[in-house]
């Protein structure tokens, strides 16, 4: 299975706590990454500045579902069920 071109759900739904170029404090859940272009493609793909967590993310049907909308729903649900209280 391969990542859906133009999906971008993994660049929107989850929290990314590490620094991202243009977002030095990372990003909260539900916020679009500044490195996601108009076509929902990562501008940092293949770039060594891409966060490790992003590089390690791999398409999986259980997480990405059958559509972008389903991926956003699944990832949002996972985010809410795994968040920790401060």
PDB file of C-alpha atoms in Angstrom:
ATOM      1  CA  UNK A   1       0.000   0.000   0.000  1.00  0.00           C
ATOM      2  CA  UNK A   2       1.132   3.526  -0.698  1.00  0.00           C
ATOM      3  CA  UNK A   3       0.402   6.965   0.686  1.00  0.00           C
ATOM      4  CA  UNK A   4      -2.417   8.764  -1.157  1.00  0.00           C
ATOM      5  CA  UNK A   5      -1.020  11.668  -3.146  1.00  0.00           C
ATOM      6  CA  UNK A   6      -2.545  14.918  -1.946  1.00  0.00           C
ATOM      7  CA  UNK A   7      -4.017  13.517   1.293  1.00  0.00           C
ATOM      8  CA  UNK A   8      -2.018  15.391   3.948  1.00  0.00           C
ATOM      9  CA  UNK A   9      -4.089  14.031   6.856  1.00  0.00           C
ATOM     10  CA  UNK A  10      -0.941  13.044   8.768  1.00  0.00           C
ATOM     11  CA  UNK A  11       0.254  16.664   8.412  1.00  0.00           C
ATOM     12  CA  UNK A  12      -2.934  18.060   9.938  1.00  0.00           C
ATOM     13  CA  UNK A  13      -4.548  15.739  12.496  1.00  0.00           C
ATOM     14  CA  UNK A  14      -1.710  14.730  14.850  1.00  0.00           C
ATOM     15  CA  UNK A  15       0.350  16.786  17.252  1.00  0.00           C
ATOM     16  CA  UNK A  16       3.983  17.133  16.188  1.00  0.00           C
ATOM     17  CA  UNK A  17       6.043  18.091  19.216  1.00  0.00           C
ATOM     18  CA  UNK A  18       9.393  18.452  17.474  1.00  0.00           C
ATOM     19  CA  UNK A  19      10.536  21.540  15.632  1.00  0.00           C
ATOM     20  CA  UNK A  20       9.455  21.977  12.017  1.00  0.00           C
ATOM     21  CA  UNK A  21      10.967  24.656   9.764  1.00  0.00           C
ATOM     22  CA  UNK A  22       8.522  27.535  10.101  1.00  0.00           C
ATOM     23  CA  UNK A  23       7.014  26.029  13.265  1.00  0.00           C
ATOM     24  CA  UNK A  24       9.860  25.953  15.819  1.00  0.00           C
ATOM     25  CA  UNK A  25       7.594  24.659  18.606  1.00  0.00           C
ATOM     26  CA  UNK A  26       6.005  21.965  16.463  1.00  0.00           C
ATOM     27  CA  UNK A  27       2.260  22.003  15.862  1.00  0.00           C
ATOM     28  CA  UNK A  28      -0.877  21.167  17.797  1.00  0.00           C
ATOM     29  CA  UNK A  29      -3.401  18.574  16.654  1.00  0.00           C
ATOM     30  CA  UNK A  30      -5.757  19.777  13.964  1.00  0.00           C
ATOM     31  CA  UNK A  31      -3.460  22.541  12.738  1.00  0.00           C
ATOM     32  CA  UNK A  32      -2.193  22.363   9.182  1.00  0.00           C
ATOM     33  CA  UNK A  33       1.616  22.120   9.002  1.00  0.00           C
ATOM     34  CA  UNK A  34       3.153  25.161   7.283  1.00  0.00           C
ATOM     35  CA  UNK A  35       5.204  22.761   5.151  1.00  0.00           C
ATOM     36  CA  UNK A  36       2.075  21.274   3.568  1.00  0.00           C
ATOM     37  CA  UNK A  37       1.629  22.839   0.129  1.00  0.00           C
ATOM     38  CA  UNK A  38      -1.585  23.716  -1.742  1.00  0.00           C
ATOM     39  CA  UNK A  39      -1.760  20.159  -3.118  1.00  0.00           C
ATOM     40  CA  UNK A  40      -1.401  18.657   0.390  1.00  0.00           C
ATOM     41  CA  UNK A  41       2.142  17.484  -0.277  1.00  0.00           C
ATOM     42  CA  UNK A  42       5.006  17.891   2.167  1.00  0.00           C
ATOM     43  CA  UNK A  43       7.533  20.498   1.067  1.00  0.00           C
ATOM     44  CA  UNK A  44      10.134  18.764   3.253  1.00  0.00           C
ATOM     45  CA  UNK A  45       9.745  15.241   1.836  1.00  0.00           C
ATOM     46  CA  UNK A  46      13.288  13.927   1.356  1.00  0.00           C
ATOM     47  CA  UNK A  47      14.745  16.954   3.161  1.00  0.00           C
ATOM     48  CA  UNK A  48      16.946  16.227   6.211  1.00  0.00           C
ATOM     49  CA  UNK A  49      15.114  19.009   8.106  1.00  0.00           C
ATOM     50  CA  UNK A  50      11.910  16.945   8.008  1.00  0.00           C
ATOM     51  CA  UNK A  51      11.038  15.868  11.576  1.00  0.00           C
ATOM     52  CA  UNK A  52      11.916  12.296  12.490  1.00  0.00           C
ATOM     53  CA  UNK A  53       8.310  11.561  13.462  1.00  0.00           C
ATOM     54  CA  UNK A  54       7.186  12.577   9.965  1.00  0.00           C
ATOM     55  CA  UNK A  55       9.896  10.533   8.296  1.00  0.00           C
ATOM     56  CA  UNK A  56       8.910   7.484  10.369  1.00  0.00           C
ATOM     57  CA  UNK A  57       5.193   7.736   9.567  1.00  0.00           C
ATOM     58  CA  UNK A  58       4.228   5.051   7.082  1.00  0.00           C
ATOM     59  CA  UNK A  59       0.941   4.551   5.279  1.00  0.00           C
ATOM     60  CA  UNK A  60      -1.173   1.885   6.898  1.00  0.00           C
ATOM     61  CA  UNK A  61      -4.784   1.192   5.964  1.00  0.00           C
ATOM     62  CA  UNK A  62      -5.701   0.889   9.671  1.00  0.00           C
ATOM     63  CA  UNK A  63      -4.619   4.509  10.166  1.00  0.00           C
ATOM     64  CA  UNK A  64      -5.309   6.021   6.747  1.00  0.00           C
ATOM     65  CA  UNK A  65      -8.559   4.268   5.821  1.00  0.00           C
ATOM     66  CA  UNK A  66     -10.000   4.496   2.325  1.00  0.00           C
ATOM     67  CA  UNK A  67     -10.061   8.275   1.858  1.00  0.00           C
ATOM     68  CA  UNK A  68      -8.549  11.528   3.073  1.00  0.00           C
ATOM     69  CA  UNK A  69     -11.681  12.224   5.113  1.00  0.00           C
ATOM     70  CA  UNK A  70     -11.486   8.810   6.760  1.00  0.00           C
ATOM     71  CA  UNK A  71      -7.786   9.329   7.509  1.00  0.00           C
ATOM     72  CA  UNK A  72      -8.523  12.672   9.171  1.00  0.00           C
ATOM     73  CA  UNK A  73     -11.230  11.035  11.304  1.00  0.00           C
ATOM     74  CA  UNK A  74      -9.059   8.053  12.310  1.00  0.00           C
ATOM     75  CA  UNK A  75      -6.002  10.192  13.089  1.00  0.00           C
ATOM     76  CA  UNK A  76      -8.095  12.693  15.038  1.00  0.00           C
ATOM     77  CA  UNK A  77      -9.610   9.854  17.064  1.00  0.00           C
ATOM     78  CA  UNK A  78      -6.178   8.339  17.748  1.00  0.00           C
ATOM     79  CA  UNK A  79      -4.848  11.750  18.770  1.00  0.00           C
ATOM     80  CA  UNK A  80      -7.676  12.269  21.268  1.00  0.00           C
ATOM     81  CA  UNK A  81      -7.351   8.768  22.703  1.00  0.00           C
ATOM     82  CA  UNK A  82      -3.590   9.040  23.195  1.00  0.00           C
ATOM     83  CA  UNK A  83      -3.227  12.618  24.426  1.00  0.00           C
ATOM     84  CA  UNK A  84      -1.784  13.078  27.874  1.00  0.00           C
ATOM     85  CA  UNK A  85      -2.930  15.509  30.514  1.00  0.00           C
ATOM     86  CA  UNK A  86      -0.500  18.236  31.512  1.00  0.00           C
TER      87      UNK A  86
END
